[in-house]
C-alpha positions as protocol buffer text, in pm:
chain_id: "A"
residue {
  index: 1
  type: UNK
  ca { x: -8993 y: 489 z: -7148 }
}
residue {
  index: 2
  type: UNK
  ca { x: -8911 y: 860 z: -7140 }
}
residue {
  index: 3
  type: UNK
  ca { x: -9099 y: 917 z: -7467 }
}
residue {
  index: 4
  type: UNK
  ca { x: -9403 y: 736 z: -7325 }
}
residue {
  index: 5
  type: UNK
  ca { x: -9407 y: 970 z: -7028 }
}
residue {
  index: 6
  type: UNK
  ca { x: -9363 y: 1268 z: -7261 }
}
residue {
  index: 7
  type: UNK
  ca { x: -9680 y: 1166 z: -7444 }
}
residue {
  index: 8
  type: UNK
  ca { x: -9859 y: 1118 z: -7112 }
}
residue {
  index: 9
  type: UNK
  ca { x: -9754 y: 1462 z: -6987 }
}
residue {
  index: 10
  type: UNK
  ca { x: -9848 y: 1626 z: -7317 }
}
residue {
  index: 11
  type: UNK
  ca { x: -10195 y: 1476 z: -7326 }
}
residue {
  index: 12
  type: UNK
  ca { x: -10272 y: 1547 z: -6963 }
}
residue {
  index: 13
  type: UNK
  ca { x: -10120 y: 1895 z: -6957 }
}
residue {
  index: 14
  type: UNK
  ca { x: -10415 y: 2018 z: -7162 }
}
residue {
  index: 15
  type: UNK
  ca { x: -10651 y: 1882 z: -6898 }
}
residue {
  index: 16
  type: UNK
  ca { x: -10449 y: 2050 z: -6626 }
}
residue {
  index: 17
  type: UNK
  ca { x: -10475 y: 2387 z: -6799 }
}
residue {
  index: 18
  type: UNK
  ca { x: -10853 y: 2383 z: -6813 }
}
residue {
  index: 19
  type: UNK
  ca { x: -10932 y: 2225 z: -6478 }
}
residue {
  index: 20
  type: UNK
  ca { x: -10964 y: 2424 z: -6160 }
}
residue {
  index: 21
  type: UNK
  ca { x: -10674 y: 2315 z: -5940 }
}
residue {
  index: 22
  type: UNK
  ca { x: -10763 y: 2269 z: -5574 }
}
residue {
  index: 23
  type: UNK
  ca { x: -10505 y: 2412 z: -5333 }
}
residue {
  index: 24
  type: UNK
  ca { x: -10521 y: 2291 z: -4975 }
}
residue {
  index: 25
  type: UNK
  ca { x: -10354 y: 2521 z: -4726 }
}
residue {
  index: 26
  type: UNK
  ca { x: -10088 y: 2408 z: -4482 }
}
residue {
  index: 27
  type: UNK
  ca { x: -9843 y: 2122 z: -4471 }
}
residue {
  index: 28
  type: UNK
  ca { x: -9753 y: 1946 z: -4794 }
}
residue {
  index: 29
  type: UNK
  ca { x: -9937 y: 2186 z: -5017 }
}
residue {
  index: 30
  type: UNK
  ca { x: -9720 y: 2476 z: -4907 }
}
residue {
  index: 31
  type: UNK
  ca { x: -9467 y: 2325 z: -5148 }
}
residue {
  index: 32
  type: UNK
  ca { x: -9673 y: 2094 z: -5370 }
}
residue {
  index: 33
  type: UNK
  ca { x: -9979 y: 2125 z: -5593 }
}
residue {
  index: 34
  type: UNK
  ca { x: -10220 y: 1864 z: -5722 }
}
residue {
  index: 35
  type: UNK
  ca { x: -10219 y: 1839 z: -6100 }
}
residue {
  index: 36
  type: UNK
  ca { x: -10470 y: 1589 z: -6237 }
}
residue {
  index: 37
  type: UNK
  ca { x: -10661 y: 1269 z: -6179 }
}
residue {
  index: 38
  type: UNK
  ca { x: -10765 y: 1117 z: -5849 }
}
residue {
  index: 39
  type: UNK
  ca { x: -10496 y: 1283 z: -5638 }
}
residue {
  index: 40
  type: UNK
  ca { x: -10587 y: 1421 z: -5300 }
}
residue {
  index: 41
  type: UNK
  ca { x: -10451 y: 1526 z: -4964 }
}
residue {
  index: 42
  type: UNK
  ca { x: -10538 y: 1276 z: -4691 }
}
residue {
  index: 43
  type: UNK
  ca { x: -10452 y: 1197 z: -4331 }
}
residue {
  index: 44
  type: UNK
  ca { x: -10271 y: 863 z: -4311 }
}
residue {
  index: 45
  type: UNK
  ca { x: -10302 y: 601 z: -4037 }
}
residue {
  index: 46
  type: UNK
  ca { x: -10031 y: 772 z: -3830 }
}
residue {
  index: 47
  type: UNK
  ca { x: -10218 y: 1102 z: -3835 }
}
residue {
  index: 48
  type: UNK
  ca { x: -9978 y: 1269 z: -4079 }
}
residue {
  index: 49
  type: UNK
  ca { x: -10077 y: 1458 z: -4390 }
}
residue {
  index: 50
  type: UNK
  ca { x: -10006 y: 1269 z: -4714 }
}
residue {
  index: 51
  type: UNK
  ca { x: -10088 y: 1293 z: -5082 }
}
residue {
  index: 52
  type: UNK
  ca { x: -10260 y: 985 z: -5224 }
}
residue {
  index: 53
  type: UNK
  ca { x: -10204 y: 923 z: -5594 }
}
residue {
  index: 54
  type: UNK
  ca { x: -10451 y: 678 z: -5746 }
}
residue {
  index: 55
  type: UNK
  ca { x: -10462 y: 496 z: -6079 }
}
residue {
  index: 56
  type: UNK
  ca { x: -10780 y: 345 z: -6220 }
}
residue {
  index: 57
  type: UNK
  ca { x: -10889 y: 250 z: -6575 }
}
residue {
  index: 58
  type: UNK
  ca { x: -11002 y: 605 z: -6650 }
}
residue {
  index: 59
  type: UNK
  ca { x: -10713 y: 819 z: -6527 }
}
residue {
  index: 60
  type: UNK
  ca { x: -10367 y: 846 z: -6377 }
}
residue {
  index: 61
  type: UNK
  ca { x: -10284 y: 1113 z: -6118 }
}
residue {
  index: 62
  type: UNK
  ca { x: -9999 y: 1348 z: -6034 }
}
residue {
  index: 63
  type: UNK
  ca { x: -9867 y: 1632 z: -5823 }
}
residue {
  index: 64
  type: UNK
  ca { x: -9568 y: 1861 z: -5865 }
}
residue {
  index: 65
  type: UNK
  ca { x: -9357 y: 2111 z: -5675 }
}
residue {
  index: 66
  type: UNK
  ca { x: -9458 y: 2475 z: -5685 }
}
residue {
  index: 67
  type: UNK
  ca { x: -9096 y: 2582 z: -5725 }
}
residue {
  index: 68
  type: UNK
  ca { x: -8811 y: 2479 z: -5950 }
}
residue {
  index: 69
  type: UNK
  ca { x: -8452 y: 2440 z: -5835 }
}
residue {
  index: 70
  type: UNK
  ca { x: -8110 y: 2428 z: -5995 }
}
residue {
  index: 71
  type: UNK
  ca { x: -7897 y: 2205 z: -5772 }
}
residue {
  index: 72
  type: UNK
  ca { x: -8093 y: 2080 z: -5473 }
}
residue {
  index: 73
  type: UNK
  ca { x: -8173 y: 1794 z: -5238 }
}
residue {
  index: 74
  type: UNK
  ca { x: -8523 y: 1644 z: -5260 }
}
residue {
  index: 75
  type: UNK
  ca { x: -8658 y: 1403 z: -4996 }
}
residue {
  index: 76
  type: UNK
  ca { x: -8998 y: 1235 z: -4983 }
}
residue {
  index: 77
  type: UNK
  ca { x: -9142 y: 937 z: -4798 }
}
residue {
  index: 78
  type: UNK
  ca { x: -9344 y: 696 z: -5015 }
}
residue {
  index: 79
  type: UNK
  ca { x: -9559 y: 393 z: -4943 }
}
residue {
  index: 80
  type: UNK
  ca { x: -9606 y: 200 z: -5265 }
}
residue {
  index: 81
  type: UNK
  ca { x: -9909 y: 16 z: -5404 }
}
residue {
  index: 82
  type: UNK
  ca { x: -9955 y: -319 z: -5222 }
}
residue {
  index: 83
  type: UNK
  ca { x: -10060 y: -651 z: -5370 }
}
residue {
  index: 84
  type: UNK
  ca { x: -10067 y: -708 z: -5744 }
}
residue {
  index: 85
  type: UNK
  ca { x: -9925 y: -385 z: -5886 }
}
residue {
  index: 86
  type: UNK
  ca { x: -9799 y: -536 z: -6213 }
}
residue {
  index: 87
  type: UNK
  ca { x: -9807 y: -293 z: -6504 }
}
residue {
  index: 88
  type: UNK
  ca { x: -9821 y: 17 z: -6285 }
}
residue {
  index: 89
  type: UNK
  ca { x: -9541 y: 269 z: -6243 }
}
residue {
  index: 90
  type: UNK
  ca { x: -9513 y: 507 z: -5948 }
}
residue {
  index: 91
  type: UNK
  ca { x: -9265 y: 787 z: -6013 }
}
residue {
  index: 92
  type: UNK
  ca { x: -9070 y: 1054 z: -5828 }
}
residue {
  index: 93
  type: UNK
  ca { x: -8856 y: 1261 z: -6063 }
}
residue {
  index: 94
  type: UNK
  ca { x: -8719 y: 1603 z: -6164 }
}
residue {
  index: 95
  type: UNK
  ca { x: -8750 y: 1750 z: -6512 }
}
residue {
  index: 96
  type: UNK
  ca { x: -8683 y: 2074 z: -6701 }
}
residue {
  index: 97
  type: UNK
  ca { x: -8969 y: 2258 z: -6866 }
}
residue {
  index: 98
  type: UNK
  ca { x: -8835 y: 2330 z: -7214 }
}
residue {
  index: 99
  type: UNK
  ca { x: -8858 y: 2139 z: -7541 }
}
residue {
  index: 100
  type: UNK
  ca { x: -8876 y: 1763 z: -7489 }
}
residue {
  index: 101
  type: UNK
  ca { x: -8598 y: 1680 z: -7735 }
}
residue {
  index: 102
  type: UNK
  ca { x: -8354 y: 1886 z: -7522 }
}
residue {
  index: 103
  type: UNK
  ca { x: -8490 y: 1813 z: -7178 }
}
residue {
  index: 104
  type: UNK
  ca { x: -8300 y: 1720 z: -6861 }
}
residue {
  index: 105
  type: UNK
  ca { x: -8446 y: 1464 z: -6620 }
}
residue {
  index: 106
  type: UNK
  ca { x: -8350 y: 1271 z: -6306 }
}
residue {
  index: 107
  type: UNK
  ca { x: -8573 y: 968 z: -6245 }
}
residue {
  index: 108
  type: UNK
  ca { x: -8680 y: 729 z: -5975 }
}
residue {
  index: 109
  type: UNK
  ca { x: -8951 y: 495 z: -6105 }
}
residue {
  index: 110
  type: UNK
  ca { x: -9101 y: 205 z: -5910 }
}
residue {
  index: 111
  type: UNK
  ca { x: -9202 y: -77 z: -6144 }
}
residue {
  index: 112
  type: UNK
  ca { x: -9490 y: -275 z: -5996 }
}
residue {
  index: 113
  type: UNK
  ca { x: -9504 y: -652 z: -5994 }
}
residue {
  index: 114
  type: UNK
  ca { x: -9728 y: -951 z: -5928 }
}
residue {
  index: 115
  type: UNK
  ca { x: -9819 y: -1036 z: -5570 }
}
residue {
  index: 116
  type: UNK
  ca { x: -9522 y: -1180 z: -5386 }
}
residue {
  index: 117
  type: UNK
  ca { x: -9265 y: -1052 z: -5638 }
}
residue {
  index: 118
  type: UNK
  ca { x: -9043 y: -753 z: -5554 }
}
residue {
  index: 119
  type: UNK
  ca { x: -9075 y: -400 z: -5684 }
}
residue {
  index: 120
  type: UNK
  ca { x: -8795 y: -273 z: -5906 }
}
residue {
  index: 121
  type: UNK
  ca { x: -8652 y: 74 z: -5841 }
}
residue {
  index: 122
  type: UNK
  ca { x: -8558 y: 206 z: -6185 }
}
residue {
  index: 123
  type: UNK
  ca { x: -8320 y: 505 z: -6197 }
}
residue {
  index: 124
  type: UNK
  ca { x: -8224 y: 709 z: -6501 }
}
residue {
  index: 125
  type: UNK
  ca { x: -8085 y: 1045 z: -6611 }
}
residue {
  index: 126
  type: UNK
  ca { x: -8133 y: 1263 z: -6920 }
}
residue {
  index: 127
  type: UNK
  ca { x: -7921 y: 1561 z: -7021 }
}
residue {
  index: 128
  type: UNK
  ca { x: -8013 y: 1773 z: -7324 }
}
residue {
  index: 129
  type: UNK
  ca { x: -8233 y: 1486 z: -7441 }
}
residue {
  index: 130
  type: UNK
  ca { x: -7969 y: 1216 z: -7402 }
}
residue {
  index: 131
  type: UNK
  ca { x: -8089 y: 935 z: -7174 }
}
residue {
  index: 132
  type: UNK
  ca { x: -8046 y: 561 z: -7160 }
}
residue {
  index: 133
  type: UNK
  ca { x: -7850 y: 567 z: -6832 }
}
residue {
  index: 134
  type: UNK
  ca { x: -8068 y: 312 z: -6651 }
}
residue {
  index: 135
  type: UNK
  ca { x: -7976 y: 119 z: -6340 }
}
residue {
  index: 136
  type: UNK
  ca { x: -8226 y: -94 z: -6145 }
}
residue {
  index: 137
  type: UNK
  ca { x: -8236 y: -219 z: -5788 }
}
residue {
  index: 138
  type: UNK
  ca { x: -8435 y: -450 z: -5562 }
}
residue {
  index: 139
  type: UNK
  ca { x: -8501 y: -380 z: -5194 }
}
residue {
  index: 140
  type: UNK
  ca { x: -8419 y: -561 z: -4871 }
}
residue {
  index: 141
  type: UNK
  ca { x: -8766 y: -464 z: -4742 }
}
residue {
  index: 142
  type: UNK
  ca { x: -9127 y: -451 z: -4857 }
}
residue {
  index: 143
  type: UNK
  ca { x: -9185 y: -91 z: -4975 }
}
residue {
  index: 144
  type: UNK
  ca { x: -9563 y: -137 z: -4959 }
}
residue {
  index: 145
  type: UNK
  ca { x: -9590 y: -207 z: -4586 }
}
residue {
  index: 146
  type: UNK
  ca { x: -9463 y: 126 z: -4458 }
}
residue {
  index: 147
  type: UNK
  ca { x: -9317 y: 456 z: -4571 }
}
residue {
  index: 148
  type: UNK
  ca { x: -8953 y: 475 z: -4680 }
}
residue {
  index: 149
  type: UNK
  ca { x: -8753 y: 786 z: -4761 }
}
residue {
  index: 150
  type: UNK
  ca { x: -8627 y: 836 z: -5116 }
}
residue {
  index: 151
  type: UNK
  ca { x: -8378 y: 1111 z: -5195 }
}
residue {
  index: 152
  type: UNK
  ca { x: -8237 y: 1275 z: -5505 }
}
residue {
  index: 153
  type: UNK
  ca { x: -7935 y: 1502 z: -5459 }
}
residue {
  index: 154
  type: UNK
  ca { x: -7830 y: 1704 z: -5763 }
}
residue {
  index: 155
  type: UNK
  ca { x: -7535 y: 1940 z: -5765 }
}
residue {
  index: 156
  type: UNK
  ca { x: -7277 y: 2054 z: -6016 }
}
residue {
  index: 157
  type: UNK
  ca { x: -7054 y: 1751 z: -5952 }
}
residue {
  index: 158
  type: UNK
  ca { x: -7284 y: 1459 z: -5863 }
}
residue {
  index: 159
  type: UNK
  ca { x: -7632 y: 1311 z: -5881 }
}
residue {
  index: 160
  type: UNK
  ca { x: -7698 y: 1082 z: -5586 }
}
residue {
  index: 161
  type: UNK
  ca { x: -7989 y: 844 z: -5525 }
}
residue {
  index: 162
  type: UNK
  ca { x: -8055 y: 738 z: -5165 }
}
residue {
  index: 163
  type: UNK
  ca { x: -8307 y: 508 z: -4996 }
}
residue {
  index: 164
  type: UNK
  ca { x: -8355 y: 562 z: -4623 }
}
residue {
  index: 165
  type: UNK
  ca { x: -8034 y: 771 z: -4634 }
}
residue {
  index: 166
  type: UNK
  ca { x: -7836 y: 481 z: -4782 }
}
residue {
  index: 167
  type: UNK
  ca { x: -7654 y: 559 z: -5106 }
}
residue {
  index: 168
  type: UNK
  ca { x: -7772 y: 340 z: -5394 }
}
residue {
  index: 169
  type: UNK
  ca { x: -7630 y: 517 z: -5697 }
}
residue {
  index: 170
  type: UNK
  ca { x: -7407 y: 806 z: -5801 }
}
residue {
  index: 171
  type: UNK
  ca { x: -7368 y: 977 z: -6137 }
}
residue {
  index: 172
  type: UNK
  ca { x: -7057 y: 1190 z: -6170 }
}
residue {
  index: 173
  type: UNK
  ca { x: -7039 y: 1500 z: -6387 }
}
residue {
  index: 174
  type: UNK
  ca { x: -6807 y: 1383 z: -6665 }
}
residue {
  index: 175
  type: UNK
  ca { x: -6890 y: 1656 z: -6914 }
}
residue {
  index: 176
  type: UNK
  ca { x: -6519 y: 1715 z: -6969 }
}
residue {
  index: 177
  type: UNK
  ca { x: -6506 y: 1367 z: -7125 }
}
residue {
  index: 178
  type: UNK
  ca { x: -6813 y: 1421 z: -7341 }
}
residue {
  index: 179
  type: UNK
  ca { x: -7064 y: 1250 z: -7111 }
}
residue {
  index: 180
  type: UNK
  ca { x: -7407 y: 1416 z: -7075 }
}
residue {
  index: 181
  type: UNK
  ca { x: -7493 y: 1582 z: -6744 }
}
residue {
  index: 182
  type: UNK
  ca { x: -7783 y: 1812 z: -6643 }
}
residue {
  index: 183
  type: UNK
  ca { x: -7613 y: 2137 z: -6551 }
}
residue {
  index: 184
  type: UNK
  ca { x: -7759 y: 2454 z: -6699 }
}
residue {
  index: 185
  type: UNK
  ca { x: -8134 y: 2460 z: -6636 }
}
residue {
  index: 186
  type: UNK
  ca { x: -8363 y: 2438 z: -6330 }
}
residue {
  index: 187
  type: UNK
  ca { x: -8597 y: 2145 z: -6281 }
}
residue {
  index: 188
  type: UNK
  ca { x: -8936 y: 2091 z: -6119 }
}
residue {
  index: 189
  type: UNK
  ca { x: -9024 y: 1788 z: -5907 }
}
residue {
  index: 190
  type: UNK
  ca { x: -9311 y: 1561 z: -6014 }
}
residue {
  index: 191
  type: UNK
  ca { x: -9476 y: 1248 z: -5876 }
}
residue {
  index: 192
  type: UNK
  ca { x: -9717 y: 1035 z: -6079 }
}
residue {
  index: 193
  type: UNK
  ca { x: -9878 y: 694 z: -6096 }
}
residue {
  index: 194
  type: UNK
  ca { x: -9965 y: 559 z: -6439 }
}
residue {
  index: 195
  type: UNK
  ca { x: -10021 y: 246 z: -6645 }
}
residue {
  index: 196
  type: UNK
  ca { x: -9715 y: 126 z: -6838 }
}
residue {
  index: 197
  type: UNK
  ca { x: -9792 y: -240 z: -6887 }
}
residue {
  index: 198
  type: UNK
  ca { x: -9636 y: -231 z: -7235 }
}
residue {
  index: 199
  type: UNK
  ca { x: -9291 y: -235 z: -7066 }
}
residue {
  index: 200
  type: UNK
  ca { x: -9297 y: -204 z: -6686 }
}
residue {
  index: 201
  type: UNK
  ca { x: -9329 y: -564 z: -6566 }
}
residue {
  index: 202
  type: UNK
  ca { x: -9105 y: -829 z: -6721 }
}
residue {
  index: 203
  type: UNK
  ca { x: -9069 y: -618 z: -7031 }
}
residue {
  index: 204
  type: UNK
  ca { x: -9444 y: -590 z: -7080 }
}
residue {
  index: 205
  type: UNK
  ca { x: -9516 y: -963 z: -7049 }
}
residue {
  index: 206
  type: UNK
  ca { x: -9732 y: -912 z: -6738 }
}
residue {
  index: 207
  type: UNK
  ca { x: -10025 y: -675 z: -6790 }
}
residue {
  index: 208
  type: UNK
  ca { x: -10219 y: -463 z: -6544 }
}
residue {
  index: 209
  type: UNK
  ca { x: -10500 y: -650 z: -6373 }
}
residue {
  index: 210
  type: UNK
  ca { x: -10768 y: -384 z: -6358 }
}
residue {
  index: 211
  type: UNK
  ca { x: -10979 y: -600 z: -6128 }
}
residue {
  index: 212
  type: UNK
  ca { x: -10726 y: -496 z: -5860 }
}
residue {
  index: 213
  type: UNK
  ca { x: -10789 y: -124 z: -5918 }
}
residue {
  index: 214
  type: UNK
  ca { x: -10779 y: 134 z: -5781 }
}
residue {
  index: 215
  type: UNK
  ca { x: -10403 y: 137 z: -5724 }
}
residue {
  index: 216
  type: UNK
  ca { x: -10291 y: 395 z: -5466 }
}
residue {
  index: 217
  type: UNK
  ca { x: -9949 y: 515 z: -5351 }
}
residue {
  index: 218
  type: UNK
  ca { x: -9893 y: 762 z: -5065 }
}
residue {
  index: 219
  type: UNK
  ca { x: -9640 y: 1044 z: -5034 }
}
residue {
  index: 220
  type: UNK
  ca { x: -9555 y: 1246 z: -4724 }
}
residue {
  index: 221
  type: UNK
  ca { x: -9279 y: 1452 z: -4555 }
}
residue {
  index: 222
  type: UNK
  ca { x: -9166 y: 1622 z: -4874 }
}
residue {
  index: 223
  type: UNK
  ca { x: -8861 y: 1846 z: -4833 }
}
residue {
  index: 224
  type: UNK
  ca { x: -8671 y: 2047 z: -5093 }
}
residue {
  index: 225
  type: UNK
  ca { x: -8342 y: 2222 z: -5015 }
}
residue {
  index: 226
  type: UNK
  ca { x: -8219 y: 2440 z: -5299 }
}
residue {
  index: 227
  type: UNK
  ca { x: -7842 y: 2470 z: -5326 }
}
residue {
  index: 228
  type: UNK
  ca { x: -7746 y: 2701 z: -5612 }
}
residue {
  index: 229
  type: UNK
  ca { x: -7381 y: 2748 z: -5699 }
}
residue {
  index: 230
  type: UNK
  ca { x: -7355 y: 3081 z: -5519 }
}
residue {
  index: 231
  type: UNK
  ca { x: -7519 y: 3269 z: -5235 }
}
residue {
  index: 232
  type: UNK
  ca { x: -7664 y: 2980 z: -5030 }
}
residue {
  index: 233
  type: UNK
  ca { x: -7566 y: 2937 z: -4665 }
}
residue {
  index: 234
  type: UNK
  ca { x: -7795 y: 2643 z: -4582 }
}
residue {
  index: 235
  type: UNK
  ca { x: -7580 y: 2392 z: -4387 }
}
residue {
  index: 236
  type: UNK
  ca { x: -7694 y: 2111 z: -4618 }
}
residue {
  index: 237
  type: UNK
  ca { x: -7534 y: 2296 z: -4908 }
}
residue {
  index: 238
  type: UNK
  ca { x: -7191 y: 2355 z: -4760 }
}
residue {
  index: 239
  type: UNK
  ca { x: -6890 y: 2134 z: -4842 }
}
residue {
  index: 240
  type: UNK
  ca { x: -6869 y: 2027 z: -4477 }
}
residue {
  index: 241
  type: UNK
  ca { x: -7207 y: 1857 z: -4516 }
}
residue {
  index: 242
  type: UNK
  ca { x: -7036 y: 1580 z: -4710 }
}
residue {
  index: 243
  type: UNK
  ca { x: -7285 y: 1604 z: -4999 }
}
residue {
  index: 244
  type: UNK
  ca { x: -7208 y: 1918 z: -5194 }
}
residue {
  index: 245
  type: UNK
  ca { x: -6838 y: 1872 z: -5255 }
}
residue {
  index: 246
  type: UNK
  ca { x: -6657 y: 1661 z: -5511 }
}
residue {
  index: 247
  type: UNK
  ca { x: -6569 y: 1359 z: -5298 }
}
residue {
  index: 248
  type: UNK
  ca { x: -6778 y: 1089 z: -5135 }
}
residue {
  index: 249
  type: UNK
  ca { x: -6654 y: 976 z: -4794 }
}
residue {
  index: 250
  type: UNK
  ca { x: -6553 y: 616 z: -4732 }
}
residue {
  index: 251
  type: UNK
  ca { x: -6875 y: 519 z: -4556 }
}
residue {
  index: 252
  type: UNK
  ca { x: -7083 y: 624 z: -4859 }
}
residue {
  index: 253
  type: UNK
  ca { x: -6850 y: 440 z: -5095 }
}
residue {
  index: 254
  type: UNK
  ca { x: -6889 y: 128 z: -4883 }
}
residue {
  index: 255
  type: UNK
  ca { x: -7268 y: 167 z: -4888 }
}
residue {
  index: 256
  type: UNK
  ca { x: -7271 y: 179 z: -5266 }
}
residue {
  index: 257
  type: UNK
  ca { x: -7037 y: -120 z: -5294 }
}
residue {
  index: 258
  type: UNK
  ca { x: -7274 y: -317 z: -5072 }
}
residue {
  index: 259
  type: UNK
  ca { x: -7578 y: -210 z: -5276 }
}
residue {
  index: 260
  type: UNK
  ca { x: -7406 y: -303 z: -5602 }
}
residue {
  index: 261
  type: UNK
  ca { x: -7340 y: -652 z: -5463 }
}
residue {
  index: 262
  type: UNK
  ca { x: -7676 y: -717 z: -5299 }
}
residue {
  index: 263
  type: UNK
  ca { x: -7939 y: -499 z: -5467 }
}
residue {
  index: 264
  type: UNK
  ca { x: -7842 y: -396 z: -5819 }
}
residue {
  index: 265
  type: UNK
  ca { x: -8018 y: -603 z: -6084 }
}
residue {
  index: 266
  type: UNK
  ca { x: -7947 y: -404 z: -6404 }
}
residue {
  index: 267
  type: UNK
  ca { x: -7669 y: -173 z: -6523 }
}
residue {
  index: 268
  type: UNK
  ca { x: -7681 y: -11 z: -6866 }
}
residue {
  index: 269
  type: UNK
  ca { x: -7301 y: -20 z: -6885 }
}
residue {
  index: 270
  type: UNK
  ca { x: -7300 y: -399 z: -6856 }
}
residue {
  index: 271
  type: UNK
  ca { x: -7579 y: -492 z: -7095 }
}
residue {
  index: 272
  type: UNK
  ca { x: -7417 y: -662 z: -7397 }
}
residue {
  index: 273
  type: UNK
  ca { x: -7743 y: -656 z: -7595 }
}
residue {
  index: 274
  type: UNK
  ca { x: -7734 y: -275 z: -7607 }
}
residue {
  index: 275
  type: UNK
  ca { x: -7386 y: -242 z: -7750 }
}
residue {
  index: 276
  type: UNK
  ca { x: -7355 y: -509 z: -8018 }
}
residue {
  index: 277
  type: UNK
  ca { x: -7233 y: -256 z: -8274 }
}
residue {
  index: 278
  type: UNK
  ca { x: -6997 y: -54 z: -8059 }
}
residue {
  index: 279
  type: UNK
  ca { x: -6871 y: 21 z: -7711 }
}
residue {
  index: 280
  type: UNK
  ca { x: -7093 y: 145 z: -7425 }
}
residue {
  index: 281
  type: UNK
  ca { x: -7103 y: 517 z: -7346 }
}
residue {
  index: 282
  type: UNK
  ca { x: -6767 y: 664 z: -7251 }
}
residue {
  index: 283
  type: UNK
  ca { x: -6862 y: 735 z: -6890 }
}
residue {
  index: 284
  type: UNK
  ca { x: -6894 y: 359 z: -6831 }
}
residue {
  index: 285
  type: UNK
  ca { x: -6517 y: 330 z: -6859 }
}
residue {
  index: 286
  type: UNK
  ca { x: -6463 y: 622 z: -6623 }
}
residue {
  index: 287
  type: UNK
  ca { x: -6655 y: 486 z: -6325 }
}
């Protein structure tokens, strides 16, 4: 899945370099820039500024942050593609900008599905090119009917994934035990929508129905708070905030326990098909 996106980024980066990029002043585009495809700044039904990312048979679309960060909190509200979105993937992720084989990445990917079937929120992490840390979740709500807030928090000790401020997943920095963790390089935020019907829906069994195109997802209220290791006095970055220290409080632990029971549908640590010839990664035994 990561390699597929690498090929997508590589092929479309050339287009990005030769196209004139339209910058719209004010609001979202103070922090974000349109990259390619049918992506545009719109006013949504509530009167707020949003970026619409559209997928059709001829092109995907994307935007990215103007700045990179090394340890930060990223929030964005997203309204996903309604109806039959099978085969499509809407993404919100962070990635380094060096060589692909050594890249770091923190992913949220929304795997579309047939009408009436739930979206899957697919989460993953790469560090120095090592990935395969997937966990997947279903929602207790319809993410296509309204906006919901999705958050990635990345600091030197934890990666946290939140939905509407509820903790869904944590990844602890276990480098001391040989587990990969993105630590040394800044990342840039991206959002895309693209066709991945070779794997996205039921392992590629359900293909994209292009008669339903165009497929459009909406993004608004983007916020990035950079929290480097030193020299940052933003209150969100201080240990007292509860997010940028080494411990999670009891309420967050309870949230994640509840999500694991009610929402988690896949865990790479517990997939026997992946580890027929040996044990799962070492961090699985540390959690």
